[in-house]
PDB file of C-alpha atoms and ligand atoms in Angstrom:
ATOM      1  CA  MET A  13      96.355  63.905-129.689  1.00 98.00           C
ATOM      2  CA  GLN A  14      99.565  65.848-129.666  1.00 98.00           C
ATOM      3  CA  LEU A  15     101.717  67.519-127.102  1.00 98.00           C
ATOM      4  CA  HIS A  16     103.541  70.139-126.821  1.00 98.00           C
ATOM      5  CA  ILE A  17     106.961  70.455-125.747  1.00 98.00           C
ATOM      6  CA  GLY A  18     110.426  72.619-125.008  1.00 98.00           C
ATOM      7  CA  ASN A  19     113.746  70.950-125.090  1.00 98.00           C
ATOM      8  CA  LYS A  20     114.211  67.810-124.521  1.00 98.00           C
ATOM      9  CA  ASN A  21     117.791  68.330-122.854  1.00 98.00           C
ATOM     10  CA  TYR A  22     116.347  71.065-120.750  1.00 98.00           C
ATOM     11  CA  SER A  23     112.601  71.205-120.670  1.00 98.00           C
ATOM     12  CA  SER A  24     112.049  68.700-117.089  1.00 98.00           C
ATOM     13  CA  TRP A  25     107.937  69.243-117.240  1.00 98.00           C
ATOM     14  CA  SER A  26     107.794  68.550-120.870  1.00 98.00           C
ATOM     15  CA  MET A  27     110.038  65.128-119.929  1.00 98.00           C
ATOM     16  CA  ARG A  28     107.054  63.669-117.307  1.00 98.00           C
ATOM     17  CA  PRO A  29     104.104  63.200-119.973  1.00 98.00           C
ATOM     18  CA  TRP A  30     106.018  62.719-122.902  1.00 99.00           C
ATOM     19  CA  VAL A  31     107.470  59.180-120.641  1.00 98.00           C
ATOM     20  CA  LEU A  32     104.084  58.379-119.787  1.00 98.00           C
ATOM     21  CA  LEU A  33     102.767  58.970-123.331  1.00 98.00           C
ATOM     22  CA  ARG A  34     106.050  56.707-124.723  1.00 98.00           C
ATOM     23  CA  HIS A  35     106.365  54.346-121.874  1.00 98.00           C
ATOM     24  CA  PHE A  36     102.626  53.072-122.581  1.00 98.00           C
ATOM     25  CA  GLY A  37     102.576  53.533-126.003  1.00 98.00           C
ATOM     26  CA  ILE A  38      99.626  55.977-126.614  1.00 98.00           C
ATOM     27  CA  ALA A  39      99.640  57.414-129.740  1.00 98.00           C
ATOM     28  CA  PHE A  40     101.092  61.035-129.834  1.00 98.00           C
ATOM     29  CA  ASP A  41     102.543  63.776-131.986  1.00 98.00           C
ATOM     30  CA  GLU A  42     105.259  65.804-130.607  1.00 98.00           C
ATOM     31  CA  VAL A  43     105.627  69.373-131.170  1.00 98.00           C
ATOM     32  CA  MET A  44     108.645  71.147-129.967  1.00 98.00           C
ATOM     33  CA  HIS A  45     108.522  75.020-129.169  1.00 98.00           C
ATOM     34  CA  ARG A  46     112.988  76.052-129.117  1.00 98.00           C
ATOM     35  CA  PHE A  47     113.384  77.375-125.586  1.00 98.00           C
ATOM     36  CA  ASP A  48     114.515  80.890-125.540  1.00 97.00           C
ATOM     37  CA  SER A  49     114.656  84.261-123.244  1.00 95.00           C
ATOM     38  CA  PHE A  50     110.840  83.721-122.139  1.00 96.00           C
ATOM     39  CA  GLU A  51     111.051  87.632-122.724  1.00 96.00           C
ATOM     40  CA  PRO A  52     107.527  88.823-123.600  1.00 95.00           C
ATOM     41  CA  GLY A  53     107.439  88.926-127.568  1.00 96.00           C
ATOM     42  CA  SER A  54     109.977  85.308-127.843  1.00 97.00           C
ATOM     43  CA  GLN A  55     109.016  83.032-131.067  1.00 98.00           C
ATOM     44  CA  PHE A  56     108.198  80.363-127.797  1.00 98.00           C
ATOM     45  CA  ARG A  57     106.259  82.601-125.783  1.00 98.00           C
ATOM     46  CA  ARG A  58     104.807  83.984-129.044  1.00 98.00           C
ATOM     47  CA  GLU A  59     103.739  80.056-129.872  1.00 98.00           C
ATOM     48  CA  MET A  60     102.878  79.434-127.231  1.00 98.00           C
ATOM     49  CA  ALA A  61     101.022  81.780-126.378  1.00 97.00           C
ATOM     50  CA  ALA A  62      97.953  81.026-129.228  1.00 97.00           C
ATOM     51  CA  LEU A  63      97.585  77.907-127.681  1.00 97.00           C
ATOM     52  CA  SER A  64      98.018  77.506-123.635  1.00 97.00           C
ATOM     53  CA  PRO A  65      96.333  80.085-121.266  1.00 96.00           C
ATOM     54  CA  THR A  66      99.841  79.921-119.193  1.00 96.00           C
ATOM     55  CA  GLY A  67     101.469  79.990-122.609  1.00 97.00           C
ATOM     56  CA  LYS A  68     104.374  77.628-120.740  1.00 98.00           C
ATOM     57  CA  VAL A  69     104.493  73.565-122.076  1.00 98.00           C
ATOM     58  CA  PRO A  70     103.347  70.381-121.074  1.00 98.00           C
ATOM     59  CA  LEU A  71     100.115  71.004-123.116  1.00 98.00           C
ATOM     60  CA  LEU A  72      97.797  68.229-124.460  1.00 98.00           C
ATOM     61  CA  VAL A  73      95.890  68.563-127.550  1.00 98.00           C
ATOM     62  CA  ASP A  74      92.686  66.592-127.478  1.00 98.00           C
ATOM     63  CA  GLY A  75      90.591  67.292-130.910  1.00 97.00           C
ATOM     64  CA  ASP A  76      89.435  70.700-128.762  1.00 96.00           C
ATOM     65  CA  LEU A  77      90.287  70.401-126.265  1.00 98.00           C
ATOM     66  CA  ALA A  78      93.554  71.809-124.549  1.00 98.00           C
ATOM     67  CA  VAL A  79      94.977  70.456-121.351  1.00 98.00           C
ATOM     68  CA  TRP A  80      97.361  72.161-119.313  1.00 98.00           C
ATOM     69  CA  ASP A  81      99.779  71.853-116.251  1.00 98.00           C
ATOM     70  CA  THR A  82     101.142  67.893-115.853  1.00 98.00           C
ATOM     71  CA  LEU A  83      99.460  66.836-113.187  1.00 98.00           C
ATOM     72  CA  ALA A  84      96.205  67.751-115.377  1.00 98.00           C
ATOM     73  CA  ILE A  85      98.089  66.103-118.466  1.00 98.00           C
ATOM     74  CA  ALA A  86      98.734  63.006-116.458  1.00 98.00           C
ATOM     75  CA  GLU A  87      95.028  62.301-114.818  1.00 98.00           C
ATOM     76  CA  TYR A  88      93.462  62.948-118.183  1.00 98.00           C
ATOM     77  CA  LEU A  89      95.947  60.140-119.408  1.00 98.00           C
ATOM     78  CA  ALA A  90      95.158  58.257-116.157  1.00 98.00           C
ATOM     79  CA  GLU A  91      91.151  58.408-117.142  1.00 98.00           C
ATOM     80  CA  THR A  92      90.950  58.000-121.110  1.00 98.00           C
ATOM     81  CA  HIS A  93      93.401  54.947-120.861  1.00 98.00           C
ATOM     82  CA  PRO A  94      91.698  52.955-117.958  1.00 97.00           C
ATOM     83  CA  ALA A  95      92.733  50.053-119.408  1.00 97.00           C
ATOM     84  CA  LEU A  96      96.686  50.654-118.617  1.00 97.00           C
ATOM     85  CA  GLN A  97      98.106  51.218-115.272  1.00 97.00           C
ATOM     86  CA  LEU A  98      99.349  54.859-114.762  1.00 98.00           C
ATOM     87  CA  TRP A  99      98.252  54.633-111.273  1.00 98.00           C
ATOM     88  CA  PRO A 100      98.035  51.825-108.917  1.00 98.00           C
ATOM     89  CA  ARG A 101      95.144  49.790-109.006  1.00 97.00           C
ATOM     90  CA  ASP A 102      94.876  49.769-105.252  1.00 97.00           C
ATOM     91  CA  ARG A 103      93.000  52.744-103.690  1.00 98.00           C
ATOM     92  CA  ALA A 104      95.102  52.907-101.162  1.00 98.00           C
ATOM     93  CA  GLN A 105      98.263  52.533-103.072  1.00 98.00           C
ATOM     94  CA  ARG A 106      96.929  55.336-105.463  1.00 98.00           C
ATOM     95  CA  ALA A 107      96.846  57.367-102.858  1.00 98.00           C
ATOM     96  CA  ARG A 108     100.419  57.768-101.551  1.00 98.00           C
ATOM     97  CA  ALA A 109     101.642  57.551-105.179  1.00 98.00           C
ATOM     98  CA  ARG A 110      99.658  60.871-105.931  1.00 98.00           C
ATOM     99  CA  SER A 111     101.084  62.345-102.441  1.00 98.00           C
ATOM    100  CA  LEU A 112     104.510  61.705-103.540  1.00 98.00           C
ATOM    101  CA  SER A 113     103.594  62.967-106.903  1.00 98.00           C
ATOM    102  CA  ALA A 114     102.223  65.961-105.673  1.00 98.00           C
ATOM    103  CA  GLU A 115     104.629  66.702-103.412  1.00 98.00           C
ATOM    104  CA  MET A 116     107.006  66.665-106.751  1.00 97.00           C
ATOM    105  CA  HIS A 117     104.940  69.142-108.657  1.00 96.00           C
ATOM    106  CA  SER A 118     104.582  71.637-105.591  1.00 97.00           C
ATOM    107  CA  GLY A 119     108.223  70.774-103.976  1.00 98.00           C
ATOM    108  CA  PHE A 120     111.768  70.635-104.266  1.00 98.00           C
ATOM    109  CA  GLY A 121     112.163  73.851-104.902  1.00 98.00           C
ATOM    110  CA  ALA A 122     116.079  74.775-103.595  1.00 98.00           C
ATOM    111  CA  LEU A 123     116.907  71.038-105.661  1.00 98.00           C
ATOM    112  CA  ARG A 124     115.532  72.544-109.108  1.00 98.00           C
ATOM    113  CA  SER A 125     116.334  75.878-108.990  1.00 98.00           C
ATOM    114  CA  ALA A 126     120.292  75.374-107.761  1.00 98.00           C
ATOM    115  CA  CYS A 127     120.544  72.118-110.072  1.00 98.00           C
ATOM    116  CA  PRO A 128     118.360  72.507-113.485  1.00 98.00           C
ATOM    117  CA  MET A 129     117.685  70.121-116.037  1.00 98.00           C
ATOM    118  CA  ASN A 130     120.791  69.760-118.358  1.00 98.00           C
ATOM    119  CA  ILE A 131     120.372  65.568-119.087  1.00 98.00           C
ATOM    120  CA  GLU A 132     123.712  66.151-121.337  1.00 98.00           C
ATOM    121  CA  ALA A 133     126.147  67.897-118.957  1.00 98.00           C
ATOM    122  CA  ASN A 134     128.569  66.490-116.167  1.00 98.00           C
ATOM    123  CA  LEU A 135     128.443  68.424-113.907  1.00 98.00           C
ATOM    124  CA  PRO A 136     129.514  66.556-110.382  1.00 98.00           C
ATOM    125  CA  GLU A 137     131.998  69.853-109.263  1.00 98.00           C
ATOM    126  CA  VAL A 138     128.980  72.029-109.361  1.00 98.00           C
ATOM    127  CA  GLY A 139     126.795  69.039-107.314  1.00 98.00           C
ATOM    128  CA  ALA A 140     129.367  68.950-104.693  1.00 98.00           C
ATOM    129  CA  LYS A 141     129.633  72.947-104.270  1.00 98.00           C
ATOM    130  CA  VAL A 142     126.555  72.951-104.023  1.00 98.00           C
ATOM    131  CA  LEU A 143     125.429  70.549-101.745  1.00 98.00           C
ATOM    132  CA  ALA A 144     128.586  71.748 -99.632  1.00 98.00           C
ATOM    133  CA  GLU A 145     126.805  75.325 -99.902  1.00 98.00           C
ATOM    134  CA  GLN A 146     123.255  74.902 -99.641  1.00 98.00           C
ATOM    135  CA  PRO A 147     121.300  72.753 -97.072  1.00 98.00           C
ATOM    136  CA  ALA A 148     118.393  73.485 -98.277  1.00 98.00           C
ATOM    137  CA  VAL A 149     119.620  71.500-101.138  1.00 98.00           C
ATOM    138  CA  GLN A 150     120.882  68.066 -98.625  1.00 98.00           C
ATOM    139  CA  ALA A 151     117.318  68.335 -97.277  1.00 98.00           C
ATOM    140  CA  ASP A 152     115.850  68.153-100.476  1.00 98.00           C
ATOM    141  CA  LEU A 153     118.154  64.927-101.192  1.00 98.00           C
ATOM    142  CA  ALA A 154     117.304  63.795 -98.267  1.00 98.00           C
ATOM    143  CA  ARG A 155     113.374  64.085 -97.891  1.00 98.00           C
ATOM    144  CA  LEU A 156     114.300  62.245-102.042  1.00 98.00           C
ATOM    145  CA  VAL A 157     116.768  58.873-100.216  1.00 98.00           C
ATOM    146  CA  THR A 158     114.119  58.840 -97.776  1.00 98.00           C
ATOM    147  CA  MET A 159     110.375  58.721-100.184  1.00 98.00           C
ATOM    148  CA  TRP A 160     112.536  56.713-102.129  1.00 98.00           C
ATOM    149  CA  GLY A 161     114.033  54.113 -99.496  1.00 98.00           C
ATOM    150  CA  ASN A 162     110.968  53.703 -98.151  1.00 98.00           C
ATOM    151  CA  ALA A 163     108.276  53.013-101.294  1.00 98.00           C
ATOM    152  CA  LEU A 164     111.174  50.572-102.401  1.00 98.00           C
ATOM    153  CA  ALA A 165     111.553  49.297 -99.125  1.00 97.00           C
ATOM    154  CA  ALA A 166     107.573  48.580 -99.254  1.00 97.00           C
ATOM    155  CA  THR A 167     106.654  47.359-102.876  1.00 96.00           C
ATOM    156  CA  ASP A 168     108.459  43.670-104.629  1.00 95.00           C
ATOM    157  CA  GLY A 169     108.738  45.681-107.626  1.00 94.00           C
ATOM    158  CA  ALA A 170     111.616  47.418-109.699  1.00 97.00           C
ATOM    159  CA  PHE A 171     109.561  50.763-109.161  1.00 98.00           C
ATOM    160  CA  LEU A 172     107.867  53.271-107.059  1.00 98.00           C
ATOM    161  CA  PHE A 173     105.052  51.151-106.439  1.00 98.00           C
ATOM    162  CA  GLY A 174     105.550  48.154-108.434  1.00 98.00           C
ATOM    163  CA  GLU A 175     105.340  48.486-112.482  1.00 97.00           C
ATOM    164  CA  PHE A 176     106.211  52.173-113.808  1.00 98.00           C
ATOM    165  CA  GLY A 177     103.642  54.980-113.725  1.00 98.00           C
ATOM    166  CA  ILE A 178     102.827  58.576-113.079  1.00 98.00           C
ATOM    167  CA  VAL A 179     105.118  58.624-110.169  1.00 98.00           C
ATOM    168  CA  ASP A 180     108.291  57.054-111.830  1.00 98.00           C
ATOM    169  CA  ALA A 181     107.535  59.562-114.664  1.00 98.00           C
ATOM    170  CA  TYR A 182     106.972  62.757-112.042  1.00 98.00           C
ATOM    171  CA  TYR A 183     110.747  61.586-110.312  1.00 98.00           C
ATOM    172  CA  ALA A 184     112.431  61.270-114.237  1.00 98.00           C
ATOM    173  CA  PRO A 185     113.751  64.294-114.189  1.00 98.00           C
ATOM    174  CA  VAL A 186     115.080  64.286-110.696  1.00 98.00           C
ATOM    175  CA  VAL A 187     116.540  60.897-111.953  1.00 98.00           C
ATOM    176  CA  ALA A 188     118.276  62.881-114.575  1.00 98.00           C
ATOM    177  CA  ARG A 189     119.544  66.555-111.974  1.00 98.00           C
ATOM    178  CA  LEU A 190     120.839  63.490-109.388  1.00 98.00           C
ATOM    179  CA  ARG A 191     123.000  61.792-112.345  1.00 98.00           C
ATOM    180  CA  SER A 192     124.376  65.243-114.110  1.00 98.00           C
ATOM    181  CA  TYR A 193     125.514  66.315-110.431  1.00 98.00           C
ATOM    182  CA  GLY A 194     126.253  63.331-109.222  1.00 98.00           C
ATOM    183  CA  LEU A 195     125.006  63.966-105.607  1.00 98.00           C
ATOM    184  CA  PRO A 196     125.824  60.724-103.581  1.00 98.00           C
ATOM    185  CA  VAL A 197     122.720  58.283-102.641  1.00 98.00           C
ATOM    186  CA  PRO A 198     122.800  55.391-101.526  1.00 98.00           C
ATOM    187  CA  ALA A 199     123.339  51.514-103.510  1.00 97.00           C
ATOM    188  CA  ALA A 200     119.204  50.581-103.393  1.00 97.00           C
ATOM    189  CA  VAL A 201     118.322  54.407-104.803  1.00 98.00           C
ATOM    190  CA  ALA A 202     120.695  54.684-106.612  1.00 98.00           C
ATOM    191  CA  ALA A 203     119.606  50.620-108.951  1.00 98.00           C
ATOM    192  CA  TYR A 204     116.026  52.376-109.185  1.00 98.00           C
ATOM    193  CA  MET A 205     118.029  55.395-110.621  1.00 98.00           C
ATOM    194  CA  ASP A 206     119.234  53.030-113.210  1.00 98.00           C
ATOM    195  CA  ARG A 207     116.121  51.636-114.119  1.00 98.00           C
ATOM    196  CA  VAL A 208     114.080  54.972-114.103  1.00 98.00           C
ATOM    197  CA  TRP A 209     116.832  55.531-116.925  1.00 98.00           C
ATOM    198  CA  ALA A 210     116.951  52.094-118.543  1.00 98.00           C
ATOM    199  CA  SER A 211     113.304  52.261-118.835  1.00 98.00           C
ATOM    200  CA  PRO A 212     112.010  53.296-122.811  1.00 98.00           C
ATOM    201  CA  GLY A 213     110.174  56.007-122.276  1.00 98.00           C
ATOM    202  CA  VAL A 214     112.841  57.694-120.189  1.00 99.00           C
ATOM    203  CA  ALA A 215     115.791  56.128-122.748  1.00 98.00           C
ATOM    204  CA  ALA A 216     113.512  57.316-125.607  1.00 98.00           C
ATOM    205  CA  TRP A 217     113.685  61.370-123.989  1.00 99.00           C
ATOM    206  CA  VAL A 218     117.037  60.855-123.262  1.00 98.00           C
ATOM    207  CA  GLN A 219     118.004  59.662-126.264  1.00 98.00           C
ATOM    208  CA  GLY A 220     116.588  62.524-127.699  1.00 98.00           C
ATOM    209  CA  ALA A 221     117.723  64.676-125.723  1.00 98.00           C
ATOM    210  CA  LEU A 222     121.592  63.536-126.249  1.00 98.00           C
ATOM    211  CA  ALA A 223     120.621  64.123-130.076  1.00 98.00           C
ATOM    212  CA  GLU A 224     119.509  67.586-129.707  1.00 98.00           C
ATOM    213  CA  GLN A 225     122.371  69.146-129.699  1.00 96.00           C
ATOM    214  CA  ASP A 226     121.564  72.791-128.993  1.00 97.00           C
ATOM    215  CA  PHE A 227     122.929  74.659-126.768  1.00 97.00           C
ATOM    216  CA  ARG A 228     120.579  77.589-125.434  1.00 97.00           C
ATOM    217  CA  ASP A 229     122.351  79.881-123.030  1.00 96.00           C
ATOM    218  CA  PHE A 230     119.526  81.096-120.970  1.00 95.00           C
ATOM    219  CA  GLU A 231     119.517  77.857-119.662  1.00 97.00           C
ATOM    220  CA  GLU A 232     122.720  76.961-119.166  1.00 97.00           C
ATOM    221  CA  PRO A 233     123.963  78.650-115.646  1.00 97.00           C
ATOM    222  CA  TYR A 234     127.227  76.277-115.462  1.00 98.00           C
ATOM    223  CA  ARG A 235     128.826  75.584-118.958  1.00 97.00           C
ATOM    224  CA  GLN A 236     129.815  78.507-121.542  1.00 94.00           C
ATOM    225  CA  HIS A 237     128.898  75.439-124.172  1.00 93.00           C
ATOM    226  CA  ARG A 238     128.765  72.059-125.186  1.00 90.00           C
TER     227      ARG A 238
HETATM  228  N1  LIG B 143     103.994  73.602-113.322  1.00 63.99           N
HETATM  229  C1  LIG B 143     103.553  73.836-114.791  1.00 63.99           C
HETATM  230  C2  LIG B 143     105.015  73.885-114.783  1.00 63.99           C
HETATM  231  C3  LIG B 143     105.208  74.144-116.910  1.00 63.99           C
HETATM  232  C4  LIG B 143     106.385  74.844-116.512  1.00 63.99           C
HETATM  233  O1  LIG B 143     107.326  75.697-115.783  1.00 63.99           O
HETATM  234  N2  LIG B 143     106.779  74.794-118.094  1.00 63.99           N
HETATM  235  C5  LIG B 143     108.253  75.044-118.632  1.00 63.99           C
HETATM  236  C6  LIG B 143     109.072  74.603-118.840  1.00 63.99           C
HETATM  237  S1  LIG B 143     109.532  73.022-117.893  1.00 63.99           S
HETATM  238  C7  LIG B 143     107.313  76.479-119.575  1.00 63.99           C
HETATM  239  O2  LIG B 143     107.023  76.210-119.595  1.00 63.99           O
HETATM  240  N3  LIG B 143     108.370  77.587-119.035  1.00 63.99           N
HETATM  241  C8  LIG B 143     108.357  78.714-119.601  1.00 63.99           C
HETATM  242  C9  LIG B 143     107.401  80.069-118.766  1.00 63.99           C
HETATM  243  O3  LIG B 143     108.711  80.029-118.141  1.00 63.99           O
HETATM  244  O4  LIG B 143     107.161  80.868-119.637  1.00 63.99           O
HETATM  245  C10 LIG B 143     103.524  72.303-115.467  1.00 63.99           C
HETATM  246  O5  LIG B 143     103.832  71.665-114.313  1.00 63.99           O
HETATM  247  O6  LIG B 143     103.241  71.697-116.870  1.00 63.99           O
END
């Protein structure tokens, strides 16, 4: 299998399936497509247009099958690796984990647009300003704190549904955002974020992101340079 991804420092969607594959020890080759302006005809656009109908990353290629869109990739990996617990085994828990993942897939627009993922950046002053000025970001953060708090209170495990799974991979880039922008969370949520950050797939991605050292000004609303 090949997973096509964007820059590790910036590509939050790419991070999710990469982290899953790595965490669960599923063999794959990584193909990186460097982010650019995404203008029509840009190198990224040309490379991805040849591979995927949406022209976006992540894209998983397994033989002659191309699977695009993060949630579809996660489901494909869960189906092709039934012995691994990518989703919770219990049906009700699985439905809840899917609900949380889908909520991320289609939600949190305010947080995503005000606080784009930038793993190497440390921008707490931006985070404080955004939080003070944008009630929609406050609402996204409040929802995350409630969601994670409730899930953690209901499990004996270290992650949202016990063991690390798709739902935690789904929220790993959100953890990255909260860290970079220094957004305030209660202690139990901060401890969950630390466990996500230390988990092997996430730690490996972060290491790769920090090693990249590839400042892309198209992805940098707040910094002029590294
Ligand atoms: N819903 C898609 C979103 C993918 C996405 O937006 N990927 C971004 C990079 S993180 C991308 O490829 N952008 C290029 C573009 O918009 O042309 C998914 O879940 O995979």
